[in-house]
């Protein structure tokens, strides 16, 4: 794992070597299972793998490996910090870690940093994040599962890209928000109205989009 970490994080590494390192990390992860996420080298490996989603030469391999490991080795709950890092958002998308009160969740809809100040070429990562959010809400036996505070963090990651210049990215943002809302209702047992309050930042800037998510979520849940 340390060799894979150093290879993925190295400069001017041959593309074939990068692909081989990705494939090797997938094979090791399948063998280790949940234990992989506790390894010191995993944080760097996952971050570098997510960065490679933007690579034309290695993006498909990186996406395949992450799909193999999602649910088996990592979940949204124990990887949101890394995803936020790759998206260039740092702690701005974070919800309070220790506050789990109703008030803390109900009010959780800050005005996230807009894409003018974050990486503008992260469309592939947003698309992947929307896909794994949908996949995870349909998985059985997810451990660890998102908590209310981490659901807020996930929603804020999507909200930070709601004004992205690329239309495809904006479409994936809306899909990701939809999946996050359904995750909150179906997996966490939250009331739909309560989860939609977490998206109030969108309601202020794009009320039509907010209403569309609300209506689609209602239709899906009926």
Short mmCIF file of C-alpha atoms in Angstrom, two decimals:
data_model
loop_
_atom_site.label_atom_id
_atom_site.label_comp_id
_atom_site.label_asym_id
_atom_site.label_seq_id
_atom_site.Cartn_x
_atom_site.Cartn_y
_atom_site.Cartn_z
CA UNK A 1 0.00 0.00 0.00
CA UNK A 2 2.86 2.40 0.76
CA UNK A 3 4.37 1.70 -2.65
CA UNK A 4 1.01 2.33 -4.32
CA UNK A 5 0.63 5.56 -2.34
CA UNK A 6 4.04 6.80 -3.43
CA UNK A 7 3.41 5.78 -7.03
CA UNK A 8 0.04 7.53 -7.30
CA UNK A 9 1.38 10.65 -5.60
CA UNK A 10 4.57 10.80 -7.65
CA UNK A 11 5.34 13.21 -10.47
CA UNK A 12 5.87 12.27 -14.10
CA UNK A 13 5.00 8.62 -13.46
CA UNK A 14 4.35 6.51 -16.54
CA UNK A 15 0.61 6.18 -17.24
CA UNK A 16 0.87 2.37 -17.43
CA UNK A 17 2.49 2.30 -13.99
CA UNK A 18 -0.34 4.49 -12.64
CA UNK A 19 -2.95 2.16 -14.07
CA UNK A 20 -1.20 -0.87 -12.60
CA UNK A 21 -1.03 0.82 -9.20
CA UNK A 22 -4.75 1.55 -9.36
CA UNK A 23 -5.60 -2.02 -10.27
CA UNK A 24 -3.35 -3.30 -7.49
CA UNK A 25 -5.06 -1.07 -4.93
CA UNK A 26 -8.40 -2.50 -6.01
CA UNK A 27 -7.20 -6.07 -5.63
CA UNK A 28 -5.70 -5.36 -2.21
CA UNK A 29 -8.88 -3.61 -1.12
CA UNK A 30 -11.06 -6.53 -2.16
CA UNK A 31 -8.83 -8.81 -0.09
CA UNK A 32 -8.69 -6.53 2.97
CA UNK A 33 -12.28 -5.32 3.05
CA UNK A 34 -13.17 -2.66 5.66
CA UNK A 35 -9.67 -2.91 7.16
CA UNK A 36 -8.32 -0.97 4.18
CA UNK A 37 -9.86 2.31 5.38
CA UNK A 38 -7.91 2.08 8.65
CA UNK A 39 -4.52 1.93 6.94
CA UNK A 40 -2.34 5.03 7.18
CA UNK A 41 -1.71 5.05 3.45
CA UNK A 42 -5.40 4.81 2.46
CA UNK A 43 -6.15 8.52 2.78
CA UNK A 44 -3.48 9.44 0.23
CA UNK A 45 -4.42 6.56 -2.07
CA UNK A 46 -8.09 7.52 -2.14
CA UNK A 47 -7.34 11.21 -2.65
CA UNK A 48 -4.97 10.50 -5.55
CA UNK A 49 -7.43 8.00 -7.07
CA UNK A 50 -10.24 10.57 -6.98
CA UNK A 51 -7.97 13.14 -8.62
CA UNK A 52 -7.37 10.66 -11.42
CA UNK A 53 -11.10 10.65 -12.20
CA UNK A 54 -10.29 13.82 -14.14
CA UNK A 55 -7.59 12.07 -16.20
CA UNK A 56 -8.46 11.05 -19.75
CA UNK A 57 -5.88 8.27 -19.64
CA UNK A 58 -6.62 6.85 -16.19
CA UNK A 59 -10.10 8.12 -15.32
CA UNK A 60 -11.98 4.96 -16.33
CA UNK A 61 -9.62 2.72 -14.35
CA UNK A 62 -9.87 4.97 -11.29
CA UNK A 63 -13.67 4.93 -11.50
CA UNK A 64 -13.74 1.13 -11.79
CA UNK A 65 -11.47 0.69 -8.78
CA UNK A 66 -13.50 3.10 -6.64
CA UNK A 67 -16.67 1.22 -7.63
CA UNK A 68 -15.06 -2.05 -6.54
CA UNK A 69 -14.11 -0.64 -3.15
CA UNK A 70 -17.25 1.39 -2.40
CA UNK A 71 -19.34 -0.36 0.21
CA UNK A 72 -16.67 -3.03 0.65
CA UNK A 73 -13.83 -0.82 1.93
CA UNK A 74 -15.20 2.71 2.23
CA UNK A 75 -18.52 4.51 2.43
CA UNK A 76 -19.58 8.13 2.19
CA UNK A 77 -19.43 8.41 5.97
CA UNK A 78 -15.71 7.71 6.23
CA UNK A 79 -14.61 9.41 3.00
CA UNK A 80 -16.43 12.78 2.88
CA UNK A 81 -13.40 14.52 4.38
CA UNK A 82 -11.22 13.22 1.54
CA UNK A 83 -13.81 14.10 -1.10
CA UNK A 84 -14.07 17.63 0.29
CA UNK A 85 -10.29 17.93 0.14
CA UNK A 86 -10.16 16.87 -3.51
CA UNK A 87 -12.93 19.32 -4.40
CA UNK A 88 -10.88 22.10 -2.84
CA UNK A 89 -13.45 22.90 -0.18
CA UNK A 90 -11.49 21.99 2.93
CA UNK A 91 -13.63 22.37 6.03
CA UNK A 92 -16.08 24.83 4.48
CA UNK A 93 -18.53 22.06 3.65
CA UNK A 94 -18.22 20.43 7.04
CA UNK A 95 -21.07 20.20 9.46
CA UNK A 96 -20.31 20.39 13.20
CA UNK A 97 -18.86 17.03 14.22
CA UNK A 98 -19.99 16.99 17.81
CA UNK A 99 -23.37 18.68 17.50
CA UNK A 100 -26.14 16.25 16.69
CA UNK A 101 -29.04 18.20 18.11
CA UNK A 102 -32.19 18.82 16.16
CA UNK A 103 -31.47 22.53 16.07
CA UNK A 104 -28.04 21.94 14.58
CA UNK A 105 -29.44 19.86 11.74
CA UNK A 106 -32.51 21.95 11.09
CA UNK A 107 -30.44 25.11 10.67
CA UNK A 108 -27.78 23.41 8.61
CA UNK A 109 -27.94 25.18 5.32
CA UNK A 110 -25.10 27.69 5.22
CA UNK A 111 -24.12 29.50 2.08
CA UNK A 112 -21.38 27.21 0.79
CA UNK A 113 -18.43 28.56 -1.09
CA UNK A 114 -19.25 28.94 -4.77
CA UNK A 115 -17.30 27.39 -7.60
CA UNK A 116 -15.60 30.65 -8.48
CA UNK A 117 -13.22 29.99 -5.60
CA UNK A 118 -12.84 26.24 -5.91
CA UNK A 119 -11.51 23.90 -8.56
CA UNK A 120 -13.45 24.58 -11.72
CA UNK A 121 -12.58 21.28 -13.39
CA UNK A 122 -14.07 18.91 -10.83
CA UNK A 123 -17.12 17.93 -12.86
CA UNK A 124 -16.06 14.29 -13.06
CA UNK A 125 -15.74 14.09 -9.28
CA UNK A 126 -19.19 15.63 -8.76
CA UNK A 127 -20.64 13.15 -11.26
CA UNK A 128 -18.97 10.25 -9.43
CA UNK A 129 -20.17 11.57 -6.06
CA UNK A 130 -23.76 11.72 -7.29
CA UNK A 131 -23.48 8.16 -8.61
CA UNK A 132 -22.12 6.68 -5.38
CA UNK A 133 -24.70 8.56 -3.32
CA UNK A 134 -27.44 6.88 -5.35
CA UNK A 135 -25.67 3.53 -5.16
CA UNK A 136 -25.13 3.74 -1.42
CA UNK A 137 -28.72 4.67 -0.58
CA UNK A 138 -29.74 1.43 -2.30
CA UNK A 139 -27.09 -0.74 -0.65
CA UNK A 140 -27.89 -3.10 2.19
CA UNK A 141 -25.77 -3.35 5.31
CA UNK A 142 -23.85 -0.10 4.82
CA UNK A 143 -21.37 0.42 7.65
CA UNK A 144 -20.62 3.10 8.54
CA UNK A 145 -23.72 4.92 7.32
CA UNK A 146 -24.04 8.68 7.06
CA UNK A 147 -25.27 10.48 10.15
CA UNK A 148 -27.41 13.60 10.04
CA UNK A 149 -24.43 15.92 10.38
CA UNK A 150 -22.50 14.18 7.61
CA UNK A 151 -25.58 14.29 5.36
CA UNK A 152 -25.46 18.08 5.76
CA UNK A 153 -21.81 17.99 4.70
CA UNK A 154 -22.68 15.92 1.61
CA UNK A 155 -25.47 18.30 0.63
CA UNK A 156 -23.13 21.27 1.04
CA UNK A 157 -20.55 19.65 -1.24
CA UNK A 158 -23.16 19.56 -4.00
CA UNK A 159 -24.43 23.06 -3.21
CA UNK A 160 -20.91 24.41 -3.62
CA UNK A 161 -21.06 23.46 -7.31
CA UNK A 162 -24.63 24.51 -8.06
CA UNK A 163 -23.42 27.49 -10.13
CA UNK A 164 -20.70 25.62 -12.01
CA UNK A 165 -20.11 26.89 -15.55
CA UNK A 166 -20.51 23.42 -17.07
CA UNK A 167 -24.11 22.38 -17.72
CA UNK A 168 -23.35 18.69 -17.24
CA UNK A 169 -21.85 19.41 -13.83
CA UNK A 170 -24.91 21.44 -12.81
CA UNK A 171 -27.12 18.54 -13.89
CA UNK A 172 -25.07 16.13 -11.77
CA UNK A 173 -25.32 18.54 -8.83
CA UNK A 174 -29.10 18.45 -9.02
CA UNK A 175 -29.07 14.66 -9.29
CA UNK A 176 -26.67 14.44 -6.34
CA UNK A 177 -28.90 16.66 -4.21
CA UNK A 178 -31.88 14.51 -5.13
CA UNK A 179 -30.03 11.34 -4.11
CA UNK A 180 -28.83 12.94 -0.88
CA UNK A 181 -32.40 13.96 0.01
CA UNK A 182 -33.64 10.43 -0.64
CA UNK A 183 -30.74 9.03 1.40
CA UNK A 184 -31.84 11.15 4.35
CA UNK A 185 -35.45 10.02 4.11
CA UNK A 186 -34.95 6.35 3.24
CA UNK A 187 -31.81 5.48 5.19
CA UNK A 188 -31.88 7.91 8.11
CA UNK A 189 -35.65 8.07 8.56
CA UNK A 190 -35.77 11.86 8.36
CA UNK A 191 -38.87 13.75 7.31
CA UNK A 192 -38.70 15.00 3.70
CA UNK A 193 -39.52 18.57 4.72
CA UNK A 194 -36.70 18.51 7.25
CA UNK A 195 -34.17 17.26 4.72
CA UNK A 196 -35.27 19.87 2.20
CA UNK A 197 -34.51 22.55 4.79
CA UNK A 198 -30.91 21.40 4.55
CA UNK A 199 -31.07 22.52 0.91
CA UNK A 200 -32.47 25.96 1.67
CA UNK A 201 -29.34 27.53 0.16
CA UNK A 202 -30.59 26.26 -3.20
CA UNK A 203 -34.09 27.55 -2.53
CA UNK A 204 -32.70 31.06 -2.15
CA UNK A 205 -30.73 31.03 -5.42
CA UNK A 206 -32.69 28.57 -7.56
CA UNK A 207 -36.23 28.13 -6.19
CA UNK A 208 -37.31 26.36 -9.38
CA UNK A 209 -34.57 23.75 -8.97
CA UNK A 210 -35.39 23.35 -5.27
CA UNK A 211 -39.07 22.74 -6.08
CA UNK A 212 -38.14 20.22 -8.77
CA UNK A 213 -36.04 18.21 -6.32
CA UNK A 214 -38.84 18.35 -3.74
CA UNK A 215 -41.48 17.21 -6.23
CA UNK A 216 -39.31 14.44 -7.68
CA UNK A 217 -38.45 13.19 -4.19
CA UNK A 218 -42.14 13.14 -3.25
CA UNK A 219 -42.96 11.20 -6.42
CA UNK A 220 -40.17 8.72 -5.79
CA UNK A 221 -41.25 8.11 -2.21
CA UNK A 222 -44.92 7.57 -3.03
#
